[in-house]
Amino acid sequence: MAEKFDAIVVGAGPAGITAAYTLAEAGAQVVLIERGEQPGTKNTMGGVLYRKMMDDIIPGFWEQAPLERHVIDQQWWLLSEEAAFSIGHRNLGHDQPPYNAFTVLRAKFDKWYAQQAVKKGALLITETVVTELLKDKQGRVIGIRTDRPEGDLLADVVVVSEGANSLVLEASGLKPMPRSETMAVAVKEVIALPREVIENRFHVSGNQGVVIEAFGNATLGMTGNGFVYTNKDSLSVGVGAMISDFVRRRIHPHQLLEHFKQHPAIAPLVAGGEVKEYLAHMIPEGGYETMPPLYGDGFLVCGDAAGMVIAVHREGSNLAMTSGRLAAQTIVEAKRDRDFSAHSLSRYWEKLNQSYVLQDLRQYRRTTPTIERNPQILGIYPSLLNEVMGQFLTVDGVPKREKEKRLLRLVTRRRPVTGLIKDAWRMGRAML
Amino acid sequence: MNQRAQAATVAERAPLGAGATTVDSGLPQVDVQKKLFTVRYKADKESHLAIRDPQICLACKDKPCLYFCPAEVYKWEEERITIAFEGCLECGTCRIGCPSHNISWRYPRGTNGVQYKFG
């Protein structure tokens, strides 16, 4: 007879570790299953971890967690072929505890975080792949099957936090295979540079950090973006776009990454660096419309597996953590009531609804589809803006009134006024 | 013509199928093997990736798997797709991106496969 736990958590990422930590802290018997050698060895993200949601779980975690830098400066660069229009926000209010966000390297961070869950009493099983959910005759989820011999485990509830590549949910008929228009693939390099070089290039000192998101030419107009994040003695440099875009354009993701690194605005930042690691990962960007059922008899779904990503705000790991915490709280209540039915576990949905998680996912439900259906938004505007700025800032003796007329003509040739108004309306509708 | 427009035009005109593993799209040519050398792997003995029906690949005009895979696992050699599964980064892009869903995909067994040092 297989062992039975209060809860099984599938996957040791931000959602799963959080669920296991919160459950163990509440005294539940919880097992956390991870396919990697250690939590983190199979995990990656761009690298921004928001403070608030982690602080909700381990208050003051920044004093002990392996973090890279705290973010004091966020920048958005709109790239054309040879120019960049940038806006940024440097805030020294974010230079002190409790901070706003950190850059992290997930192999280090997840390993540490999972250790904290183990310290609370969670049982961590690594090197094990979960292949499917076990169901009873009534279709209720009662456990998991793994790739180990006699590898079935039983539990009152299974938390599915398997990540973007949601094979378990699909194998269990809980989610269709995602369409390539709803999934992005991102590639990244960790590029080593001496601390003082990073400090000089990004105008920071100590553990201050900068994050740059780049659009337009960064992805050759595809739906996605490039990024440069500062770590202690390395940069995380990457680029991602929808899989459907790569299919259509027939570009290698790594080729796009090299293109981005060679852009005249990016090249000086990465110059002389040594590539220490190359990574790839999918990001579920379909948003609210593509989310699977988040609960059912005996199971809950968290994080990337649930499609909890708000791409336009670069948010994912924070949603994952909050969903993991709320899932754990739901299970604690269900355990108290001895009721693990879908009805009982629907409290998870209510909690998510009351939190920013579902409210934000609902607000941004149209963002990615709108950008995809309107390739001009990332295809035309970044380069157009740079053209306008370039001409406007070139002092060449043309009277300003004449210059304004020329620029207006330039803009309306590339995008007629009706198109401009429509695009503004579309983006407003998609974001607000 | 600017580089972007040029890149798009060349990509649209690029030859399809046999032998074409890299489209000359005006983008920098990249040796992905150099990138994969930075990655630590524990090699599985058997492939966790497989083509379900080779006939489908033969009839597939675009063969997007030759492009979208960040590790260039898929190559078109002698009228069939070959799979260098040892270099797989386990992202799952091919599973989603294959227009015929003709790639059978599972994780490498146990702890085999990619082992990120930084993440």
Coordinates of C-alpha atoms in Angstrom, one line a residue:
Chain A
M1 CA 0.0 0.0 0.0
A2 CA 1.4 3.4 -1.0
E3 CA 2.1 5.9 1.7
K4 CA -0.5 8.6 2.2
F5 CA 0.2 12.3 2.9
D6 CA -1.9 15.3 3.6
A7 CA -0.6 16.9 0.5
I8 CA 1.7 16.2 -2.4
V9 CA 3.2 19.2 -4.3
V10 CA 4.4 18.6 -7.9
G11 CA 7.4 20.6 -8.7
A12 CA 9.8 22.7 -6.6
G13 CA 9.6 26.2 -8.2
P14 CA 8.3 29.4 -6.5
A15 CA 4.7 28.1 -6.4
G16 CA 5.5 24.6 -5.2
I17 CA 8.1 25.5 -2.6
T18 CA 5.8 28.1 -1.2
A19 CA 2.9 25.7 -1.0
A20 CA 5.1 23.1 0.7
Y21 CA 6.6 25.7 3.1
T22 CA 3.2 27.0 4.1
L23 CA 1.7 23.6 4.6
A24 CA 4.6 22.3 6.6
E25 CA 4.5 25.4 8.8
A26 CA 0.9 24.7 9.5
G27 CA 1.8 21.2 10.6
A28 CA 0.6 19.3 7.6
Q29 CA 2.4 16.3 6.2
V30 CA 3.5 17.4 2.8
V31 CA 5.8 15.9 0.3
L32 CA 7.5 18.1 -2.4
I33 CA 8.5 16.2 -5.6
E34 CA 11.2 17.6 -7.8
R35 CA 12.7 16.1 -11.0
G36 CA 16.0 17.9 -10.7
E37 CA 19.0 16.8 -8.8
Q38 CA 18.3 19.7 -6.5
P39 CA 15.5 22.2 -6.5
G40 CA 16.6 24.8 -9.0
T41 CA 18.8 22.8 -11.3
K42 CA 15.9 22.6 -13.9
N43 CA 14.5 26.1 -13.2
T44 CA 15.1 29.5 -14.7
M45 CA 13.5 32.8 -15.3
G46 CA 14.7 36.2 -16.4
G47 CA 15.6 37.0 -12.9
V48 CA 13.4 39.5 -11.1
L49 CA 12.0 38.4 -7.8
Y50 CA 9.5 40.8 -6.1
R51 CA 10.0 41.4 -2.4
K52 CA 6.4 41.6 -1.2
M53 CA 5.1 38.2 -2.0
M54 CA 8.2 36.4 -0.7
D55 CA 8.2 38.6 2.4
D56 CA 4.6 37.4 3.1
I57 CA 6.0 33.9 3.4
I58 CA 9.5 34.5 5.1
P59 CA 9.6 37.9 6.6
G60 CA 12.9 39.6 6.1
F61 CA 14.1 36.9 3.8
W62 CA 16.6 39.2 2.1
E63 CA 18.9 38.9 5.2
Q64 CA 19.5 35.2 4.5
A65 CA 18.4 34.3 1.0
P66 CA 21.0 34.1 -1.9
L67 CA 20.0 37.2 -3.8
E68 CA 22.0 39.1 -6.4
R69 CA 21.1 42.8 -6.3
H70 CA 18.2 44.9 -5.1
V71 CA 16.6 46.8 -8.0
I72 CA 16.8 50.6 -7.7
D73 CA 16.5 51.4 -11.4
Q74 CA 14.0 50.1 -13.9
Q75 CA 14.3 51.0 -17.6
W76 CA 12.3 50.5 -20.8
W77 CA 14.2 50.8 -24.0
L78 CA 12.4 51.0 -27.4
L79 CA 15.0 50.0 -30.0
S80 CA 15.3 50.7 -33.6
E81 CA 18.0 49.3 -35.7
E82 CA 20.6 51.8 -34.5
A83 CA 19.0 53.9 -31.8
A84 CA 17.2 53.6 -28.5
F85 CA 14.5 55.7 -26.9
S86 CA 14.5 55.0 -23.2
I87 CA 12.5 55.8 -20.1
G88 CA 13.6 54.9 -16.7
H89 CA 12.8 55.2 -13.0
R90 CA 15.6 55.3 -10.4
N91 CA 14.3 55.3 -6.9
L92 CA 16.6 55.5 -3.9
G93 CA 13.5 54.6 -1.8
H94 CA 14.1 51.1 -3.2
D95 CA 17.7 51.2 -2.0
Q96 CA 16.8 50.2 1.6
P97 CA 14.8 47.6 3.4
P98 CA 12.3 46.3 2.8
Y99 CA 13.3 46.9 -0.9
N100 CA 11.0 46.4 -3.9
A101 CA 12.6 43.7 -6.0
F102 CA 15.7 41.7 -6.3
T103 CA 17.6 40.0 -9.2
V104 CA 18.1 36.3 -8.5
L105 CA 19.7 33.2 -10.1
R106 CA 17.2 30.5 -9.6
A107 CA 19.6 27.5 -9.2
K108 CA 20.8 29.2 -6.1
F109 CA 17.6 30.7 -4.9
D110 CA 15.3 27.7 -5.3
K111 CA 17.8 25.4 -3.6
W112 CA 17.9 27.7 -0.6
Y113 CA 14.1 28.3 -0.5
A114 CA 13.4 24.5 -0.7
Q115 CA 15.8 24.0 2.3
Q116 CA 13.6 26.4 4.3
A117 CA 10.6 24.3 3.5
V118 CA 12.5 21.2 4.6
K119 CA 13.4 22.9 7.8
K120 CA 9.7 23.5 8.4
G121 CA 9.1 19.8 8.0
A122 CA 8.3 19.3 4.3
L123 CA 9.6 16.0 2.8
L124 CA 11.6 16.8 -0.3
I125 CA 12.0 14.0 -2.9
T126 CA 14.3 15.0 -5.8
E127 CA 15.3 13.2 -9.0
T128 CA 11.7 12.0 -9.5
V129 CA 9.5 12.8 -12.5
V130 CA 5.7 12.9 -11.8
T131 CA 4.0 11.4 -14.8
E132 CA 0.3 11.6 -14.0
L133 CA -2.4 12.2 -11.4
L134 CA -4.0 9.1 -9.9
K135 CA -7.8 9.2 -9.7
D136 CA -10.3 7.0 -8.0
K137 CA -13.4 5.5 -9.7
Q138 CA -15.4 8.8 -9.1
G139 CA -12.6 10.7 -10.9
R140 CA -11.3 12.3 -7.7
V141 CA -7.5 12.9 -7.6
I142 CA -6.0 10.8 -4.9
G143 CA -2.3 10.9 -5.6
I144 CA 0.4 10.8 -8.2
R145 CA 2.4 8.3 -10.3
T146 CA 6.1 8.9 -10.7
D147 CA 8.8 7.4 -12.9
R148 CA 10.2 5.4 -10.0
P149 CA 9.5 1.7 -9.5
E150 CA 6.5 1.4 -7.2
G151 CA 6.5 5.2 -7.4
D152 CA 2.8 5.9 -6.6
L153 CA 2.1 8.3 -3.7
L154 CA -1.3 9.1 -2.2
A155 CA -2.5 12.2 -0.6
D156 CA -5.7 14.1 0.3
V157 CA -4.8 16.9 -2.1
V158 CA -2.3 17.2 -4.9
V159 CA -0.9 20.7 -5.7
V160 CA 0.1 20.8 -9.3
S161 CA 2.8 23.4 -9.7
E162 CA 4.7 21.7 -12.5
G163 CA 5.6 24.9 -14.4
A164 CA 5.0 26.1 -17.9
N165 CA 5.4 22.7 -19.5
S166 CA 2.3 21.3 -18.0
L167 CA 2.6 17.6 -19.0
V168 CA 0.9 16.3 -15.9
L169 CA -2.2 18.4 -16.3
E170 CA -2.4 17.5 -20.0
A171 CA -1.9 13.8 -19.3
S172 CA -4.7 14.0 -16.8
G173 CA -7.1 15.7 -19.2
L174 CA -7.2 18.9 -17.2
K175 CA -5.7 21.1 -19.8
P176 CA -5.4 21.0 -23.6
M177 CA -2.0 21.3 -25.2
P178 CA -1.3 25.1 -25.3
R179 CA -1.3 26.8 -28.7
S180 CA 1.9 28.2 -30.0
E181 CA 0.3 31.7 -30.0
T182 CA -0.1 31.5 -26.2
M183 CA 3.4 30.3 -25.3
A184 CA 6.6 32.2 -25.5
V185 CA 10.1 30.8 -25.5
A186 CA 12.9 32.8 -23.9
V187 CA 16.6 32.2 -24.1
K188 CA 19.1 33.8 -21.7
E189 CA 22.8 33.9 -21.0
V190 CA 24.5 34.5 -17.7
I191 CA 27.4 36.7 -18.6
A192 CA 30.2 37.1 -16.1
L193 CA 31.7 40.6 -15.6
P194 CA 33.7 42.0 -12.7
R195 CA 31.7 43.8 -10.1
E196 CA 33.4 47.1 -10.7
V197 CA 32.7 46.9 -14.4
I198 CA 29.0 46.4 -13.7
E199 CA 29.0 49.3 -11.2
N200 CA 30.6 51.6 -13.8
R201 CA 28.4 50.6 -16.7
F202 CA 25.2 50.7 -14.8
H203 CA 26.0 53.6 -12.4
V204 CA 25.4 51.6 -9.2
S205 CA 27.4 50.8 -6.1
G206 CA 27.3 48.0 -3.6
N207 CA 24.4 45.7 -4.2
Q208 CA 22.3 48.2 -6.1
G209 CA 20.8 46.7 -9.4
V210 CA 19.4 47.8 -12.7
V211 CA 16.8 46.0 -14.9
I212 CA 16.3 46.9 -18.5
E213 CA 13.4 45.7 -20.7
A214 CA 14.0 46.3 -24.5
F215 CA 11.3 46.3 -27.2
G216 CA 11.1 46.6 -31.0
N217 CA 14.3 45.8 -32.7
A218 CA 15.2 43.6 -29.7
T219 CA 12.8 41.0 -31.1
L220 CA 12.7 42.2 -34.7
G221 CA 9.1 43.3 -33.8
M222 CA 8.0 39.9 -32.7
T223 CA 5.7 39.7 -29.6
G224 CA 8.1 39.7 -26.8
N225 CA 11.1 41.6 -25.5
G226 CA 14.8 41.5 -24.6
F227 CA 16.2 42.1 -21.2
V228 CA 19.4 42.9 -19.3
Y229 CA 19.5 42.4 -15.5
T230 CA 22.4 43.1 -13.3
N231 CA 23.6 40.3 -10.9
K232 CA 26.4 40.6 -8.5
D233 CA 29.2 39.7 -10.8
S234 CA 27.2 38.8 -13.9
L235 CA 24.5 40.0 -16.2
S236 CA 21.3 38.0 -17.2
V237 CA 20.8 38.9 -20.8
G238 CA 17.9 37.3 -22.7
V239 CA 15.3 37.6 -25.3
G240 CA 11.9 35.9 -25.7
A241 CA 9.0 35.9 -28.1
M242 CA 5.9 33.8 -28.9
I243 CA 6.6 30.4 -30.3
S244 CA 4.2 31.1 -33.2
D245 CA 6.4 34.1 -34.1
F246 CA 9.6 31.9 -34.3
V247 CA 7.6 29.4 -36.4
R248 CA 6.5 32.2 -38.8
R249 CA 9.8 34.1 -39.0
R250 CA 12.1 31.1 -39.0
I251 CA 14.7 32.6 -36.7
H252 CA 16.6 30.7 -34.1
P253 CA 16.0 32.0 -30.6
H254 CA 19.7 32.0 -30.0
Q255 CA 20.2 34.0 -33.2
L256 CA 17.8 36.6 -32.0
L257 CA 19.8 36.7 -28.7
E258 CA 23.0 37.4 -30.6
H259 CA 21.3 40.0 -32.6
F260 CA 20.1 41.7 -29.4
K261 CA 23.6 41.5 -27.8
Q262 CA 25.1 43.1 -30.9
H263 CA 22.6 46.0 -30.9
P264 CA 24.6 49.3 -30.5
A265 CA 22.8 50.2 -27.3
I266 CA 23.3 46.7 -25.7
A267 CA 26.7 45.7 -27.0
P268 CA 28.7 48.1 -24.7
L269 CA 26.9 46.7 -21.7
V270 CA 27.9 43.1 -22.3
A271 CA 31.3 43.8 -23.9
G272 CA 34.1 41.6 -22.6
G273 CA 31.8 39.4 -20.6
E274 CA 32.2 35.6 -20.5
V275 CA 29.2 33.5 -21.1
K276 CA 28.9 31.2 -18.1
E277 CA 25.6 29.5 -19.0
Y278 CA 23.0 29.4 -21.7
L279 CA 19.4 28.7 -20.8
A280 CA 16.0 28.3 -22.4
H281 CA 12.5 28.2 -20.9
M282 CA 8.8 28.6 -22.0
I283 CA 6.6 31.3 -20.5
P284 CA 2.8 30.8 -20.6
E285 CA 1.6 34.2 -21.9
G286 CA -2.0 33.3 -22.9
G287 CA -3.3 34.9 -19.7
Y288 CA -6.7 34.6 -18.1
E289 CA -8.4 33.1 -21.2
T290 CA -6.1 30.1 -21.3
M291 CA -6.1 29.2 -17.6
P292 CA -7.0 25.6 -16.8
P293 CA -9.4 24.8 -14.0
L294 CA -7.6 25.9 -10.8
Y295 CA -9.2 23.4 -8.5
G296 CA -11.2 20.1 -8.5
D297 CA -11.8 17.1 -6.4
G298 CA -8.5 16.5 -4.7
F299 CA -6.3 19.0 -6.6
L300 CA -5.2 22.6 -7.0
V301 CA -3.2 24.2 -9.7
C302 CA -0.6 27.0 -9.1
G303 CA 1.9 29.2 -10.8
D304 CA 3.0 28.8 -14.4
A305 CA 1.0 25.5 -14.7
A306 CA -2.1 27.6 -14.1
G307 CA -1.0 30.3 -16.6
M308 CA -0.4 32.9 -13.9
V309 CA 1.8 35.3 -15.8
I310 CA 1.4 38.9 -16.6
A311 CA 3.9 39.3 -19.3
V312 CA 3.5 43.0 -19.8
H313 CA 4.5 43.6 -16.2
R314 CA 7.2 40.9 -16.2
E315 CA 5.3 39.2 -13.3
G316 CA 5.1 35.5 -12.7
S317 CA 7.1 34.3 -9.8
N318 CA 5.2 36.6 -7.5
L319 CA 1.9 35.3 -8.7
A320 CA 3.3 31.8 -8.3
M321 CA 4.2 32.4 -4.7
T322 CA 0.9 34.0 -3.8
S323 CA -1.0 31.2 -5.5
G324 CA 1.1 28.6 -3.6
R325 CA 0.5 30.3 -0.3
L326 CA -3.3 30.6 -0.9
A327 CA -3.4 26.9 -2.1
A328 CA -1.7 25.8 1.1
Q329 CA -4.2 27.9 3.2
T330 CA -7.1 26.3 1.4
I331 CA -5.7 22.8 2.1
V332 CA -5.3 23.7 5.8
E333 CA -8.9 24.7 5.9
A334 CA -10.0 21.6 4.0
K335 CA -8.1 19.4 6.3
R336 CA -9.8 21.0 9.3
D337 CA -13.2 20.3 7.7
R338 CA -12.1 16.8 6.4
D339 CA -13.5 17.8 3.0
F340 CA -11.3 17.7 -0.1
S341 CA -14.0 18.0 -2.6
A342 CA -14.0 20.6 -5.4
H343 CA -16.6 22.5 -3.4
S344 CA -14.3 22.7 -0.4
L345 CA -11.2 23.5 -2.5
S346 CA -13.1 26.2 -4.4
R347 CA -12.1 28.5 -1.6
Y348 CA -8.8 28.7 -3.4
W349 CA -10.5 30.5 -6.3
E350 CA -12.2 32.9 -3.9
K351 CA -8.9 33.7 -2.2
L352 CA -7.3 34.3 -5.6
N353 CA -10.2 36.4 -6.6
Q354 CA -9.8 38.6 -3.5
S355 CA -6.1 39.0 -4.2
Y356 CA -4.3 40.8 -7.0
V357 CA -3.7 37.5 -8.7
L358 CA -7.0 37.0 -10.6
Q359 CA -7.8 40.7 -10.5
D360 CA -4.7 41.5 -12.5
L361 CA -4.9 38.5 -14.7
R362 CA -8.4 39.6 -15.6
Q363 CA -7.4 43.2 -16.2
Y364 CA -4.6 42.2 -18.6
R365 CA -6.6 39.4 -20.3
R366 CA -6.5 41.2 -23.7
T367 CA -2.9 42.5 -23.6
T368 CA -1.0 39.7 -25.3
P369 CA -3.7 38.9 -27.9
T370 CA -4.0 42.6 -28.8
I371 CA -0.2 42.9 -29.3
E372 CA -0.2 39.7 -31.3
R373 CA -3.1 40.8 -33.6
N374 CA -1.5 44.2 -34.1
P375 CA 2.1 43.5 -35.1
Q376 CA 2.6 47.2 -35.9
I377 CA 2.6 48.0 -32.2
L378 CA 6.0 46.4 -31.6
G379 CA 6.9 46.4 -35.3
I380 CA 6.5 50.1 -36.2
Y381 CA 6.4 52.3 -33.2
P382 CA 9.8 51.7 -31.6
S383 CA 11.6 52.5 -34.8
L384 CA 9.3 55.4 -35.7
L385 CA 9.7 56.9 -32.3
N386 CA 13.5 56.7 -32.7
E387 CA 13.3 58.3 -36.2
V388 CA 11.2 61.2 -34.9
M389 CA 13.5 61.7 -31.9
G390 CA 16.6 61.5 -34.1
Q391 CA 15.4 64.1 -36.5
F392 CA 14.0 66.3 -33.8
L393 CA 17.2 66.3 -31.8
T394 CA 19.4 66.9 -34.9
V395 CA 20.3 70.6 -34.9
D396 CA 20.6 71.3 -38.6
G397 CA 19.3 74.8 -39.1
V398 CA 15.8 73.7 -40.2
P399 CA 13.3 76.0 -38.5
K400 CA 11.4 74.2 -35.8
R401 CA 7.9 74.9 -37.3
E402 CA 9.1 73.3 -40.6
K403 CA 10.7 70.4 -38.7
E404 CA 7.4 69.7 -36.9
K405 CA 5.5 69.6 -40.2
R406 CA 8.1 67.2 -41.6
L407 CA 7.9 64.9 -38.6
L408 CA 4.1 64.9 -38.7
R409 CA 4.3 63.8 -42.3
L410 CA 6.9 61.2 -41.5
V411 CA 4.6 59.7 -38.8
T412 CA 1.4 59.7 -40.8
R413 CA 3.2 58.2 -43.8
R414 CA 4.2 55.2 -41.7
R415 CA 0.9 55.1 -39.8
P416 CA -2.2 57.2 -40.9
V417 CA -3.9 59.2 -38.2
T418 CA -6.9 56.8 -38.0
G419 CA -4.4 53.9 -37.4
L420 CA -2.7 55.9 -34.7
I421 CA -6.0 56.5 -33.0
K422 CA -7.1 52.9 -33.3
D423 CA -3.8 51.6 -31.9
A424 CA -4.0 54.0 -29.0
W425 CA -7.5 52.9 -28.3
R426 CA -6.6 49.2 -28.7
M427 CA -3.7 49.4 -26.3
G428 CA -5.7 51.5 -23.8
R429 CA -8.4 48.9 -23.9
A430 CA -5.9 46.1 -23.5
M431 CA -4.1 47.6 -20.5
L432 CA -6.7 49.5 -18.5
Chain B
M1 CA 16.1 49.2 -47.1
N2 CA 16.7 48.9 -43.4
Q3 CA 18.1 45.8 -41.8
R4 CA 14.8 44.7 -40.3
A5 CA 12.9 45.0 -43.5
Q6 CA 15.7 43.2 -45.3
A7 CA 15.8 40.5 -42.7
A8 CA 12.0 39.9 -43.1
T9 CA 12.2 39.8 -46.9
V10 CA 15.1 37.4 -47.0
A11 CA 13.4 35.1 -44.4
E12 CA 10.3 35.0 -46.5
R13 CA 12.2 34.1 -49.6
A14 CA 14.5 31.5 -47.9
P15 CA 14.5 28.0 -49.4
L16 CA 12.5 25.4 -47.6
G17 CA 13.2 21.8 -46.7
A18 CA 16.1 19.7 -47.6
G19 CA 19.4 20.5 -45.9
A20 CA 18.3 24.0 -44.9
T21 CA 19.1 24.2 -41.2
T22 CA 19.7 27.9 -41.0
V23 CA 17.9 30.6 -42.9
D24 CA 20.2 33.4 -43.9
S25 CA 18.0 36.1 -42.5
G26 CA 20.6 38.8 -42.1
L27 CA 21.0 37.9 -38.5
P28 CA 24.3 36.9 -36.9
Q29 CA 25.2 33.3 -37.5
V30 CA 25.5 31.5 -34.2
D31 CA 27.3 28.2 -33.4
V32 CA 24.8 26.8 -30.8
Q33 CA 27.3 24.1 -29.8
K34 CA 29.4 26.8 -28.2
K35 CA 26.5 27.9 -26.1
L36 CA 25.6 24.4 -25.2
F37 CA 29.2 23.8 -24.0
T38 CA 28.4 26.2 -21.1
V39 CA 25.5 23.9 -20.0
R40 CA 26.0 21.0 -17.6
Y41 CA 24.2 17.8 -18.6
K42 CA 23.7 14.3 -17.2
A43 CA 23.2 12.4 -20.4
D44 CA 20.4 9.9 -20.5
K45 CA 21.1 6.8 -22.5
E46 CA 17.8 6.8 -24.4
S47 CA 16.2 9.8 -26.1
H48 CA 13.3 11.4 -24.3
L49 CA 12.2 12.9 -27.6
A50 CA 10.9 11.1 -30.6
I51 CA 9.2 11.7 -33.9
R52 CA 5.8 10.0 -33.9
D53 CA 5.5 9.6 -37.7
P54 CA 8.5 10.3 -40.0
Q55 CA 6.1 10.5 -43.0
I56 CA 4.5 13.7 -41.5
C57 CA 8.0 15.3 -41.4
L58 CA 8.6 14.3 -45.0
A59 CA 5.4 16.1 -46.0
C60 CA 6.0 19.1 -43.6
K61 CA 6.9 22.1 -45.8
D62 CA 8.2 24.5 -43.3
K63 CA 9.9 22.2 -40.7
P64 CA 9.8 25.0 -38.1
C65 CA 11.5 22.6 -35.6
L66 CA 14.7 23.4 -37.4
Y67 CA 14.4 27.0 -36.3
F68 CA 12.5 27.4 -33.0
C69 CA 14.6 24.9 -30.9
P70 CA 17.0 26.9 -28.8
A71 CA 19.4 24.0 -28.8
E72 CA 19.1 23.1 -32.5
V73 CA 18.2 19.5 -31.4
Y74 CA 16.4 18.9 -34.7
K75 CA 18.3 18.5 -38.0
W76 CA 17.0 17.4 -41.5
E77 CA 19.4 14.8 -42.7
E78 CA 18.9 12.3 -45.5
E79 CA 15.1 12.9 -45.7
R80 CA 14.5 12.5 -42.0
I81 CA 14.6 14.5 -38.8
T82 CA 17.5 13.6 -36.5
I83 CA 17.3 14.3 -32.8
A84 CA 20.4 15.4 -30.8
F85 CA 18.5 14.9 -27.6
E86 CA 21.7 15.2 -25.5
G87 CA 21.7 18.9 -26.0
C88 CA 18.0 19.4 -25.1
L89 CA 17.3 22.2 -22.7
E90 CA 13.9 20.7 -21.8
C91 CA 12.0 23.9 -22.5
G92 CA 9.2 22.1 -24.4
T93 CA 9.0 24.5 -27.3
C94 CA 9.1 21.7 -29.9
R95 CA 6.2 20.0 -28.2
I96 CA 4.0 23.2 -28.6
G97 CA 5.6 24.5 -31.8
C98 CA 5.4 21.4 -34.1
P99 CA 2.4 22.2 -36.3
S100 CA 1.5 18.5 -36.5
H101 CA 2.2 17.8 -32.8
N102 CA 4.4 15.1 -34.2
I103 CA 7.0 15.2 -31.5
S104 CA 6.6 12.8 -28.6
W105 CA 8.0 14.5 -25.5
R106 CA 8.7 13.5 -22.0
Y107 CA 11.2 14.6 -19.4
P108 CA 14.5 12.7 -19.2
R109 CA 14.2 10.0 -16.6
G110 CA 15.0 10.8 -13.0
T111 CA 17.6 13.5 -12.7
N112 CA 19.0 13.1 -16.2
G113 CA 19.2 16.0 -18.7
V114 CA 20.1 19.6 -18.1
Q115 CA 21.6 20.7 -14.7
Y116 CA 21.6 24.5 -14.5
K117 CA 24.4 25.9 -12.4
F118 CA 23.0 29.5 -12.3
G119 CA 19.4 29.3 -13.5

